[in-house]
JSON list of C-alpha atoms in Angstrom, two decimals:
[
{"chain": "I", "resi": 517, "resn": "ASN", "atom": "CA", "xyz": [2.41, 8.17, 3.65]},
{"chain": "I", "resi": 518, "resn": "ARG", "atom": "CA", "xyz": [4.09, 7.67, 0.27]},
{"chain": "I", "resi": 519, "resn": "VAL", "atom": "CA", "xyz": [6.85, 5.14, -0.16]},
{"chain": "I", "resi": 520, "resn": "ILE", "atom": "CA", "xyz": [8.46, 3.40, -3.14]},
{"chain": "I", "resi": 521, "resn": "ALA", "atom": "CA", "xyz": [9.78, -0.10, -2.52]},
{"chain": "I", "resi": 522, "resn": "LEU", "atom": "CA", "xyz": [12.35, -1.46, -4.99]},
{"chain": "I", "resi": 523, "resn": "CYS", "atom": "CA", "xyz": [12.98, -5.17, -5.28]},
{"chain": "I", "resi": 524, "resn": "ASP", "atom": "CA", "xyz": [16.36, -6.29, -6.65]},
{"chain": "I", "resi": 525, "resn": "LEU", "atom": "CA", "xyz": [16.87, -3.31, -8.98]},
{"chain": "I", "resi": 526, "resn": "GLN", "atom": "CA", "xyz": [20.16, -3.90, -10.81]},
{"chain": "I", "resi": 527, "resn": "ASP", "atom": "CA", "xyz": [20.76, -0.76, -12.88]},
{"chain": "I", "resi": 528, "resn": "PRO", "atom": "CA", "xyz": [22.27, 2.16, -10.92]},
{"chain": "I", "resi": 529, "resn": "GLY", "atom": "CA", "xyz": [20.85, 4.59, -13.49]},
{"chain": "I", "resi": 530, "resn": "ASN", "atom": "CA", "xyz": [17.34, 3.30, -12.78]},
{"chain": "I", "resi": 531, "resn": "LEU", "atom": "CA", "xyz": [17.83, 3.61, -9.03]},
{"chain": "I", "resi": 532, "resn": "GLY", "atom": "CA", "xyz": [19.17, 7.16, -9.31]},
{"chain": "I", "resi": 533, "resn": "THR", "atom": "CA", "xyz": [16.32, 8.20, -11.58]},
{"chain": "I", "resi": 534, "resn": "ILE", "atom": "CA", "xyz": [13.75, 6.71, -9.20]},
{"chain": "I", "resi": 535, "resn": "ILE", "atom": "CA", "xyz": [15.34, 8.52, -6.23]},
{"chain": "I", "resi": 536, "resn": "ARG", "atom": "CA", "xyz": [15.23, 11.83, -8.09]},
{"chain": "I", "resi": 537, "resn": "THR", "atom": "CA", "xyz": [11.64, 11.28, -9.24]},
{"chain": "I", "resi": 538, "resn": "ALA", "atom": "CA", "xyz": [10.50, 10.25, -5.75]},
{"chain": "I", "resi": 539, "resn": "ASP", "atom": "CA", "xyz": [12.00, 13.46, -4.40]},
{"chain": "I", "resi": 540, "resn": "ALA", "atom": "CA", "xyz": [10.28, 15.50, -7.11]},
{"chain": "I", "resi": 541, "resn": "PHE", "atom": "CA", "xyz": [6.84, 14.03, -6.37]},
{"chain": "I", "resi": 542, "resn": "GLY", "atom": "CA", "xyz": [7.10, 14.26, -2.59]},
{"chain": "I", "resi": 543, "resn": "TYR", "atom": "CA", "xyz": [7.62, 10.63, -1.70]},
{"chain": "I", "resi": 544, "resn": "GLU", "atom": "CA", "xyz": [8.84, 10.25, 1.85]},
{"chain": "I", "resi": 545, "resn": "ALA", "atom": "CA", "xyz": [11.19, 7.28, 1.59]},
{"chain": "I", "resi": 546, "resn": "LEU", "atom": "CA", "xyz": [12.48, 4.41, -0.48]},
{"chain": "I", "resi": 547, "resn": "LEU", "atom": "CA", "xyz": [12.77, 0.80, 0.61]},
{"chain": "I", "resi": 548, "resn": "LEU", "atom": "CA", "xyz": [15.44, -1.29, -1.10]},
{"chain": "I", "resi": 549, "resn": "SER", "atom": "CA", "xyz": [15.74, -5.05, -1.01]},
{"chain": "I", "resi": 550, "resn": "GLU", "atom": "CA", "xyz": [19.14, -6.39, -0.03]},
{"chain": "I", "resi": 551, "resn": "ARG", "atom": "CA", "xyz": [20.00, -7.24, -3.66]},
{"chain": "I", "resi": 552, "resn": "CYS", "atom": "CA", "xyz": [19.43, -3.74, -5.03]},
{"chain": "I", "resi": 553, "resn": "CYS", "atom": "CA", "xyz": [22.43, -1.90, -6.43]},
{"chain": "I", "resi": 554, "resn": "ASP", "atom": "CA", "xyz": [24.43, 0.37, -4.12]},
{"chain": "I", "resi": 555, "resn": "TRP", "atom": "CA", "xyz": [22.69, 3.66, -3.19]},
{"chain": "I", "resi": 556, "resn": "TYR", "atom": "CA", "xyz": [26.07, 5.42, -3.06]},
{"chain": "I", "resi": 557, "resn": "SER", "atom": "CA", "xyz": [27.53, 4.16, -6.34]},
{"chain": "I", "resi": 558, "resn": "PRO", "atom": "CA", "xyz": [28.76, 7.02, -8.56]},
{"chain": "I", "resi": 559, "resn": "LYS", "atom": "CA", "xyz": [26.16, 6.30, -11.26]},
{"chain": "I", "resi": 560, "resn": "VAL", "atom": "CA", "xyz": [23.30, 6.34, -8.73]},
{"chain": "I", "resi": 561, "resn": "LEU", "atom": "CA", "xyz": [24.52, 9.62, -7.25]},
{"chain": "I", "resi": 562, "resn": "ARG", "atom": "CA", "xyz": [24.92, 11.21, -10.70]},
{"chain": "I", "resi": 563, "resn": "SER", "atom": "CA", "xyz": [21.44, 10.11, -11.76]},
{"chain": "I", "resi": 564, "resn": "ALA", "atom": "CA", "xyz": [19.86, 11.23, -8.49]},
{"chain": "I", "resi": 565, "resn": "MET", "atom": "CA", "xyz": [21.28, 14.78, -8.87]},
{"chain": "I", "resi": 566, "resn": "GLY", "atom": "CA", "xyz": [21.44, 15.45, -5.12]},
{"chain": "I", "resi": 567, "resn": "SER", "atom": "CA", "xyz": [18.16, 13.77, -4.21]},
{"chain": "I", "resi": 568, "resn": "ALA", "atom": "CA", "xyz": [20.02, 10.81, -2.70]},
{"chain": "I", "resi": 569, "resn": "PHE", "atom": "CA", "xyz": [20.92, 13.12, 0.18]},
{"chain": "I", "resi": 570, "resn": "ARG", "atom": "CA", "xyz": [17.37, 14.49, 0.65]},
{"chain": "I", "resi": 571, "resn": "ILE", "atom": "CA", "xyz": [15.22, 11.38, 0.68]},
{"chain": "I", "resi": 572, "resn": "PRO", "atom": "CA", "xyz": [15.74, 8.62, 3.25]},
{"chain": "I", "resi": 573, "resn": "TYR", "atom": "CA", "xyz": [15.99, 4.95, 2.44]},
{"chain": "I", "resi": 574, "resn": "CYS", "atom": "CA", "xyz": [16.16, 1.69, 4.35]},
{"chain": "I", "resi": 575, "resn": "LEU", "atom": "CA", "xyz": [17.02, -1.91, 3.64]},
{"chain": "I", "resi": 576, "resn": "PRO", "atom": "CA", "xyz": [14.43, -4.09, 5.41]},
{"chain": "I", "resi": 577, "resn": "LYS", "atom": "CA", "xyz": [15.61, -7.59, 6.28]},
{"chain": "I", "resi": 578, "resn": "ASP", "atom": "CA", "xyz": [12.42, -9.23, 5.04]},
{"chain": "I", "resi": 579, "resn": "PHE", "atom": "CA", "xyz": [10.74, -7.53, 2.10]},
{"chain": "I", "resi": 580, "resn": "LEU", "atom": "CA", "xyz": [7.56, -9.63, 2.30]},
{"chain": "I", "resi": 581, "resn": "GLU", "atom": "CA", "xyz": [7.23, -9.01, 6.02]},
{"chain": "I", "resi": 582, "resn": "MET", "atom": "CA", "xyz": [7.45, -5.29, 5.30]},
{"chain": "I", "resi": 583, "resn": "ILE", "atom": "CA", "xyz": [4.31, -5.58, 3.15]},
{"chain": "I", "resi": 584, "resn": "SER", "atom": "CA", "xyz": [2.48, -7.13, 6.10]},
{"chain": "I", "resi": 585, "resn": "CYS", "atom": "CA", "xyz": [3.74, -4.40, 8.45]},
{"chain": "I", "resi": 586, "resn": "PHE", "atom": "CA", "xyz": [2.40, -1.68, 6.16]},
{"chain": "I", "resi": 587, "resn": "GLN", "atom": "CA", "xyz": [-0.94, -3.45, 5.79]},
{"chain": "I", "resi": 588, "resn": "ARG", "atom": "CA", "xyz": [-1.31, -3.93, 9.57]},
{"chain": "I", "resi": 589, "resn": "ALA", "atom": "CA", "xyz": [-0.74, -0.17, 9.89]},
{"chain": "I", "resi": 590, "resn": "GLY", "atom": "CA", "xyz": [-3.65, 0.42, 7.49]},
{"chain": "I", "resi": 591, "resn": "LYS", "atom": "CA", "xyz": [-1.51, 1.35, 4.48]},
{"chain": "I", "resi": 592, "resn": "VAL", "atom": "CA", "xyz": [-2.56, 0.27, 0.99]},
{"chain": "I", "resi": 593, "resn": "THR", "atom": "CA", "xyz": [0.22, -1.52, -0.89]},
{"chain": "I", "resi": 594, "resn": "ALA", "atom": "CA", "xyz": [0.37, -1.98, -4.65]},
{"chain": "I", "resi": 595, "resn": "ALA", "atom": "CA", "xyz": [2.62, -4.17, -6.78]},
{"chain": "I", "resi": 596, "resn": "ALA", "atom": "CA", "xyz": [3.47, -2.90, -10.27]},
{"chain": "I", "resi": 597, "resn": "VAL", "atom": "CA", "xyz": [2.75, -5.63, -12.81]},
{"chain": "I", "resi": 598, "resn": "VAL", "atom": "CA", "xyz": [2.78, -5.91, -16.58]},
{"chain": "I", "resi": 599, "resn": "ASP", "atom": "CA", "xyz": [-0.24, -8.19, -16.80]},
{"chain": "I", "resi": 600, "resn": "LYS", "atom": "CA", "xyz": [-3.86, -7.38, -16.14]},
{"chain": "I", "resi": 601, "resn": "ALA", "atom": "CA", "xyz": [-4.42, -6.20, -12.60]},
{"chain": "I", "resi": 602, "resn": "ASP", "atom": "CA", "xyz": [-7.13, -5.31, -10.10]},
{"chain": "I", "resi": 603, "resn": "LEU", "atom": "CA", "xyz": [-6.03, -1.68, -10.25]},
{"chain": "I", "resi": 604, "resn": "VAL", "atom": "CA", "xyz": [-5.44, 0.17, -13.50]},
{"chain": "I", "resi": 605, "resn": "LEU", "atom": "CA", "xyz": [-3.61, 3.46, -13.42]},
{"chain": "I", "resi": 606, "resn": "GLY", "atom": "CA", "xyz": [-5.80, 6.30, -14.66]},
{"chain": "I", "resi": 607, "resn": "CYS", "atom": "CA", "xyz": [-9.09, 4.75, -13.52]},
{"chain": "I", "resi": 608, "resn": "CYS", "atom": "CA", "xyz": [-11.22, 6.92, -11.30]},
{"chain": "I", "resi": 609, "resn": "ASN", "atom": "CA", "xyz": [-11.79, 4.21, -8.69]},
{"chain": "I", "resi": 610, "resn": "LEU", "atom": "CA", "xyz": [-8.18, 3.91, -7.48]},
{"chain": "I", "resi": 611, "resn": "PRO", "atom": "CA", "xyz": [-7.83, 3.93, -3.72]},
{"chain": "I", "resi": 612, "resn": "GLU", "atom": "CA", "xyz": [-5.17, 6.04, -2.03]},
{"chain": "I", "resi": 613, "resn": "ILE", "atom": "CA", "xyz": [-2.01, 3.94, -2.40]},
{"chain": "I", "resi": 614, "resn": "HIS", "atom": "CA", "xyz": [0.71, 4.43, 0.19]},
{"chain": "I", "resi": 615, "resn": "VAL", "atom": "CA", "xyz": [3.40, 1.98, -0.92]},
{"chain": "I", "resi": 616, "resn": "VAL", "atom": "CA", "xyz": [4.24, 0.98, -4.50]},
{"chain": "I", "resi": 617, "resn": "TYR", "atom": "CA", "xyz": [6.48, -2.04, -5.11]},
{"chain": "I", "resi": 618, "resn": "ILE", "atom": "CA", "xyz": [8.61, -2.00, -8.28]},
{"chain": "I", "resi": 619, "resn": "GLY", "atom": "CA", "xyz": [10.39, -5.16, -9.38]},
{"chain": "I", "resi": 620, "resn": "ASN", "atom": "CA", "xyz": [13.65, -6.14, -10.97]},
{"chain": "I", "resi": 621, "resn": "GLU", "atom": "CA", "xyz": [14.28, -4.98, -14.55]},
{"chain": "I", "resi": 622, "resn": "GLY", "atom": "CA", "xyz": [14.32, -8.51, -15.98]},
{"chain": "I", "resi": 623, "resn": "ASN", "atom": "CA", "xyz": [12.06, -10.51, -13.68]},
{"chain": "I", "resi": 624, "resn": "GLY", "atom": "CA", "xyz": [9.67, -8.06, -12.08]},
{"chain": "I", "resi": 625, "resn": "LEU", "atom": "CA", "xyz": [8.34, -8.83, -8.62]},
{"chain": "I", "resi": 626, "resn": "SER", "atom": "CA", "xyz": [8.08, -12.27, -7.05]},
{"chain": "I", "resi": 627, "resn": "ALA", "atom": "CA", "xyz": [4.73, -14.04, -7.16]},
{"chain": "I", "resi": 628, "resn": "GLU", "atom": "CA", "xyz": [4.62, -13.80, -3.35]},
{"chain": "I", "resi": 629, "resn": "ALA", "atom": "CA", "xyz": [5.03, -10.01, -3.38]},
{"chain": "I", "resi": 630, "resn": "ILE", "atom": "CA", "xyz": [2.36, -9.62, -6.05]},
{"chain": "I", "resi": 631, "resn": "ALA", "atom": "CA", "xyz": [-0.05, -11.89, -4.15]},
{"chain": "I", "resi": 632, "resn": "ALA", "atom": "CA", "xyz": [0.49, -9.89, -0.94]},
{"chain": "I", "resi": 633, "resn": "CYS", "atom": "CA", "xyz": [-0.37, -6.53, -2.58]},
{"chain": "I", "resi": 634, "resn": "HIS", "atom": "CA", "xyz": [-2.96, -5.05, -4.89]},
{"chain": "I", "resi": 635, "resn": "PRO", "atom": "CA", "xyz": [-1.57, -5.57, -8.41]},
{"chain": "I", "resi": 636, "resn": "ILE", "atom": "CA", "xyz": [-1.52, -2.31, -10.37]},
{"chain": "I", "resi": 637, "resn": "THR", "atom": "CA", "xyz": [-0.75, -1.83, -14.04]},
{"chain": "I", "resi": 638, "resn": "ILE", "atom": "CA", "xyz": [-0.14, 1.02, -16.44]},
{"chain": "I", "resi": 639, "resn": "PRO", "atom": "CA", "xyz": [-2.37, 0.67, -19.50]},
{"chain": "I", "resi": 640, "resn": "MET", "atom": "CA", "xyz": [-0.36, 0.78, -22.74]},
{"chain": "I", "resi": 641, "resn": "ARG", "atom": "CA", "xyz": [-1.72, 1.16, -26.24]},
{"chain": "I", "resi": 642, "resn": "GLY", "atom": "CA", "xyz": [1.41, 0.37, -28.21]},
{"chain": "I", "resi": 643, "resn": "ASN", "atom": "CA", "xyz": [3.10, -2.92, -28.98]},
{"chain": "I", "resi": 644, "resn": "THR", "atom": "CA", "xyz": [5.72, -2.94, -26.24]},
{"chain": "I", "resi": 645, "resn": "GLU", "atom": "CA", "xyz": [5.50, -5.51, -23.46]},
{"chain": "I", "resi": 646, "resn": "SER", "atom": "CA", "xyz": [6.67, -3.33, -20.61]},
{"chain": "I", "resi": 647, "resn": "LEU", "atom": "CA", "xyz": [8.30, -0.08, -19.54]},
{"chain": "I", "resi": 648, "resn": "ASN", "atom": "CA", "xyz": [11.75, 0.48, -18.09]},
{"chain": "I", "resi": 649, "resn": "ALA", "atom": "CA", "xyz": [11.63, 0.20, -14.25]},
{"chain": "I", "resi": 650, "resn": "SER", "atom": "CA", "xyz": [12.42, 3.87, -13.69]},
{"chain": "I", "resi": 651, "resn": "VAL", "atom": "CA", "xyz": [9.90, 5.00, -16.31]},
{"chain": "I", "resi": 652, "resn": "ALA", "atom": "CA", "xyz": [7.17, 2.81, -14.82]},
{"chain": "I", "resi": 653, "resn": "ALA", "atom": "CA", "xyz": [8.00, 4.09, -11.34]},
{"chain": "I", "resi": 654, "resn": "ALA", "atom": "CA", "xyz": [7.86, 7.70, -12.58]},
{"chain": "I", "resi": 655, "resn": "VAL", "atom": "CA", "xyz": [4.47, 7.23, -14.25]},
{"chain": "I", "resi": 656, "resn": "LEU", "atom": "CA", "xyz": [3.06, 5.57, -11.12]},
{"chain": "I", "resi": 657, "resn": "MET", "atom": "CA", "xyz": [4.49, 8.21, -8.78]},
{"chain": "I", "resi": 658, "resn": "TRP", "atom": "CA", "xyz": [3.16, 11.06, -10.92]},
{"chain": "I", "resi": 659, "resn": "GLU", "atom": "CA", "xyz": [-0.36, 9.65, -11.11]},
{"chain": "I", "resi": 660, "resn": "LEU", "atom": "CA", "xyz": [-0.53, 8.58, -7.47]},
{"chain": "I", "resi": 661, "resn": "SER", "atom": "CA", "xyz": [0.90, 11.87, -6.17]},
{"chain": "I", "resi": 662, "resn": "LYS", "atom": "CA", "xyz": [-2.14, 13.67, -7.56]},
{"chain": "I", "resi": 663, "resn": "ARG", "atom": "CA", "xyz": [-4.41, 11.99, -5.00]}
]
């Protein structure tokens, strides 16, 4: 019921950190697009601290089709975005979200992926434009695991 989907993540340290965090917050699986870095690279395994062997992952052939599959199964999908979004983390009216899509460190998610999901954002008070992919994923997983 809780899945993190990673689209074209390039940094093995980010992937390992997300794996470890997903394990810590009880996420059931990770989905990786075909252009994500290697799950078994030494840096991923070091960052994951053993969690890479406890949490399953898969590489769906068609990432956008996977969104449709989840939605047909009645799962709520959310796309992490920097801009304003329908869903704002920390608001009391958030639905139960089953799948969170996190985008590439430099480009984020594709417009098609964002349009297919409920956009969700993390409100920030400072002057930075965005968070690191693994930090954003951790904040989202922590908040959403409380529901």
